[in-house]
Every structure is written in structure tokens, then in C-alpha cells.
Amino acid sequence: MTALPMAVTDELLAARAQRGERAAFDDLVGRHQAMVYHLALRFCGEREAARELAQEAFVRAWRHLGGYDSSRPFKAWLYRVATNTCLSAAAVRRPTVSGELEVEPASGPLSDPARLTEGRMLAEAVHRALLDLPPAYRAAMLLRHVEGLDYRDIAEALGQPLGTVKTHLHRARELLRVRLGALLEAGERHDLP
């Protein structure tokens, strides 16, 4: 893969890739591989499945590159391809909770081993609750709260109307509130963050 300065935009690389320059597409993969993998990992919960989903997303992106509109942000289009790949996989198989949930050790009140364990248990419960959401809700939640996209970018990435995205996010938050309510109340009694 050729190291290109970021001055060469994704959109320029995508235009070159649309003309058949495989090296330009390889550069796009290099730039966005981690983002697509992490999106897939959060979506399915398994590292190996996430690697496969990320690879499938890039294969689909290459196959459908002709449908990319270079006047639009490439990253949003790639989010859409990756999310649709994850949604297609979710329709076939049920996500699982990865045994390797990443929780950073904290300093302060959670540095106590018992409290750190409680924090990890809470993080795992949140992770499980996210995986239990309907795929469309999970996709919206991940793009909003993990990837940090605004509502319009989520709508574009998912190919949905803005109102649908807002509804999915609202319903997802309500489901999470119900599913995690008792656990969060218990955490408040123990001063969990």
C-alpha cells in the first residue's frame, strides 16, 4: 500500500478507484480498515466475525464503487456499506457477547478490585443489552454514541429518513433504559459511574 498524505482526499481516491486503480482502493481500505472493523465488532460482538464482516464490507464497497457519488463524503458511503453488511449478517445469525470486552482500568474509586469488577460487569451488561437491540436500533446507536456521527450523517449512512433515525434512537434508548434499569439502580446504590 502506498502511503499517501491526507491531502489526497478519500473522494479523490474513490474517483481514481472508480476508474479501476486498485492501489487507490487499497489506500482507502488502509485509511478506513480500523473504523470498519470496530463498527463490525461492536455490531456482532465477536472478533473473528468482525474481521469477516469488515472484509465483506470492503468487498461489497469494491463491487459497488460505481454507485458511489463522488460529490458526497466517501466515509458516509462506506459507513452505509459496512452497516448494511452488518445488518445483512444480523438477519442470518444472532450476535453474541465477546469474552474480550475492553474496559480500561480506572484510577480513583474504581481502582479497588471489587469496584473494578463491578464496573466490568456493568460494561458487559451494557454490551449485552446493545447486542440484544433490534439490528436497526443497534446500528443507529453505534453510529451515534460510538462513532459520534450526527443524526444527518447517520441517516445518510443508513439510507434512512432523518425521522426514522430519530425514532430508532429514541426506541433504542427506551429499550436500554428498561433492560438496564435495575442494574443501573443497583450501581447507583454502590456509587458506580
Coordinates of C-alpha atoms in Angstrom, one line a residue:
M1 CA 0.0 0.0 0.0
T2 CA 1.3 3.4 -0.9
A3 CA 1.5 6.0 1.9
L4 CA -0.4 9.0 0.7
P5 CA -0.7 12.3 2.5
M6 CA -4.1 13.1 3.9
A7 CA -4.2 16.0 1.4
V8 CA -5.3 13.3 -1.1
T9 CA -8.9 13.1 -0.1
D10 CA -11.0 10.0 0.2
E11 CA -13.2 11.3 -2.5
L12 CA -10.2 11.7 -4.9
L13 CA -9.0 8.2 -4.1
A14 CA -12.6 6.9 -4.6
A15 CA -12.8 8.6 -8.0
R16 CA -9.4 7.0 -9.0
A17 CA -10.7 3.6 -7.8
Q18 CA -13.8 4.0 -9.8
R19 CA -11.6 4.4 -12.9
G20 CA -10.0 1.0 -12.0
E21 CA -7.0 2.0 -9.9
R22 CA -6.8 -0.8 -7.4
A23 CA -4.0 0.9 -5.5
A24 CA -6.3 3.8 -4.8
F25 CA -8.9 1.5 -3.3
D26 CA -6.2 -0.3 -1.3
D27 CA -5.3 3.1 0.2
L28 CA -9.0 3.7 1.1
V29 CA -9.0 0.3 2.8
G30 CA -5.9 1.2 4.8
R31 CA -7.4 4.5 5.9
H32 CA -10.7 3.0 7.0
Q33 CA -10.0 -0.6 7.9
A34 CA -9.9 0.1 11.7
M35 CA -13.1 2.1 11.6
V36 CA -15.0 -0.6 9.7
Y37 CA -13.6 -3.4 11.8
H38 CA -14.6 -1.7 15.1
L39 CA -18.1 -0.9 13.7
A40 CA -18.5 -4.6 12.9
L41 CA -17.0 -5.7 16.2
R42 CA -19.5 -3.5 18.1
F43 CA -22.3 -4.8 15.9
C44 CA -21.6 -8.6 16.2
G45 CA -19.5 -8.9 19.4
E46 CA -17.0 -11.4 18.1
R47 CA -13.5 -10.6 16.8
E48 CA -13.4 -13.3 14.1
A49 CA -16.9 -12.5 12.9
A50 CA -16.0 -8.8 12.9
R51 CA -12.9 -9.4 10.7
E52 CA -15.0 -11.4 8.3
L53 CA -17.7 -8.7 8.2
A54 CA -15.1 -5.9 7.7
Q55 CA -13.6 -7.9 4.8
E56 CA -17.1 -8.5 3.3
A57 CA -17.9 -4.8 3.6
F58 CA -14.8 -3.8 1.6
V59 CA -15.5 -6.5 -1.0
R60 CA -19.0 -5.0 -1.3
A61 CA -17.6 -1.5 -1.4
W62 CA -15.3 -2.5 -4.3
R63 CA -18.1 -4.2 -6.2
H64 CA -20.5 -1.3 -5.8
L65 CA -18.0 1.5 -6.1
G66 CA -19.7 2.6 -9.3
G67 CA -22.7 3.6 -7.3
Y68 CA -20.7 6.0 -5.1
D69 CA -21.4 9.6 -5.8
S70 CA -18.1 11.5 -5.5
S71 CA -19.9 14.7 -4.6
R72 CA -20.8 13.1 -1.3
P73 CA -18.4 12.2 1.6
F74 CA -16.8 8.8 0.9
K75 CA -16.8 7.9 4.6
A76 CA -20.5 8.3 4.9
W77 CA -21.0 6.0 1.9
L78 CA -18.6 3.4 3.4
Y79 CA -20.4 3.6 6.8
R80 CA -23.6 2.7 4.8
V81 CA -21.9 -0.2 3.1
A82 CA -20.4 -1.5 6.3
T83 CA -23.7 -1.1 8.3
N84 CA -25.7 -2.8 5.6
T85 CA -23.2 -5.6 5.6
C86 CA -23.6 -6.0 9.4
L87 CA -27.4 -5.7 9.1
S88 CA -27.5 -8.5 6.5
A89 CA -25.3 -10.7 8.7
A90 CA -27.6 -10.0 11.7
A91 CA -30.6 -11.2 9.8
V92 CA -28.8 -14.5 9.4
R93 CA -27.2 -15.0 12.8
R94 CA -27.7 -13.8 16.4
P95 CA -24.9 -11.7 17.8
T96 CA -23.0 -12.9 20.8
V97 CA -21.1 -11.3 23.6
S98 CA -17.4 -11.4 23.1
G99 CA -15.4 -12.7 26.1
E100 CA -12.9 -9.9 25.5
L101 CA -14.8 -6.8 26.4
E102 CA -12.4 -3.9 26.6
V103 CA -12.8 -2.0 29.9
E104 CA -10.0 0.4 30.7
P105 CA -8.7 0.3 34.3
A106 CA -9.6 3.5 36.1
S107 CA -7.9 5.4 38.8
G108 CA -9.8 6.6 41.8
P109 CA -12.9 4.8 43.2
L110 CA -12.8 2.0 40.6
S111 CA -9.2 1.2 41.2
D112 CA -10.4 -1.0 44.1
P113 CA -10.5 -4.6 42.6
A114 CA -14.1 -5.2 43.8
R115 CA -15.3 -1.9 42.3
L116 CA -13.3 -2.6 39.1
T117 CA -15.1 -6.0 38.8
E118 CA -18.5 -4.3 39.3
G119 CA -17.6 -1.8 36.6
R120 CA -16.6 -4.5 34.2
M121 CA -19.9 -6.4 35.0
L122 CA -21.8 -3.2 34.3
A123 CA -19.9 -2.6 31.0
E124 CA -20.6 -6.2 30.0
A125 CA -24.3 -5.8 30.8
V126 CA -24.5 -2.7 28.6
H127 CA -22.6 -4.5 25.8
R128 CA -25.1 -7.4 26.0
A129 CA -28.1 -5.1 26.1
L130 CA -26.8 -3.4 22.9
L131 CA -26.4 -6.7 21.2
D132 CA -30.0 -7.6 22.2
L133 CA -31.4 -4.5 20.4
P134 CA -33.0 -5.0 17.0
P135 CA -30.3 -4.6 14.4
A136 CA -31.7 -1.3 13.0
Y137 CA -31.7 0.2 16.5
R138 CA -28.3 -1.1 17.3
A139 CA -26.9 0.3 14.1
A140 CA -28.2 3.8 14.9
M141 CA -27.0 3.6 18.5
L142 CA -23.5 2.5 17.4
L143 CA -23.2 5.2 14.8
R144 CA -24.4 7.9 17.2
H145 CA -22.8 7.0 20.5
V146 CA -19.7 5.1 19.5
E147 CA -18.8 6.6 16.1
G148 CA -20.0 10.0 17.1
L149 CA -22.0 10.7 13.9
D150 CA -24.7 13.4 14.0
Y151 CA -28.3 12.5 13.1
R152 CA -28.0 13.6 9.4
D153 CA -24.8 11.6 8.9
I154 CA -26.5 8.6 10.4
A155 CA -29.5 9.0 8.1
E156 CA -27.1 9.2 5.2
A157 CA -25.0 6.2 6.3
L158 CA -28.1 4.1 6.9
G159 CA -30.0 5.3 3.9
Q160 CA -33.0 6.2 6.1
P161 CA -35.0 9.4 6.6
L162 CA -33.9 11.6 9.4
G163 CA -37.2 11.0 11.3
T164 CA -36.6 7.2 11.2
V165 CA -33.2 7.6 12.7
K166 CA -34.5 9.8 15.5
T167 CA -37.3 7.2 16.2
H168 CA -34.8 4.3 16.2
L169 CA -32.5 6.1 18.6
H170 CA -35.4 7.1 20.9
R171 CA -36.7 3.5 20.9
A172 CA -33.3 2.0 21.4
R173 CA -32.7 4.3 24.4
E174 CA -36.0 3.3 25.9
L175 CA -35.2 -0.4 25.5
L176 CA -31.8 0.1 27.1
R177 CA -33.4 2.1 29.9
V178 CA -35.8 -0.8 30.6
R179 CA -33.3 -3.6 30.2
L180 CA -30.6 -1.9 32.3
G181 CA -32.8 -0.1 34.8
A182 CA -32.5 -2.5 37.7
L183 CA -28.7 -2.9 37.1
L184 CA -28.2 0.9 37.0
E185 CA -30.3 1.4 40.1
A186 CA -28.1 -1.2 41.9
G187 CA -25.0 0.6 40.6
E188 CA -26.2 3.9 42.0
R189 CA -26.6 2.4 45.4
H190 CA -23.0 1.3 45.2
D191 CA -21.8 4.6 43.6
L192 CA -20.9 3.1 40.2
P193 CA -20.3 5.6 37.5

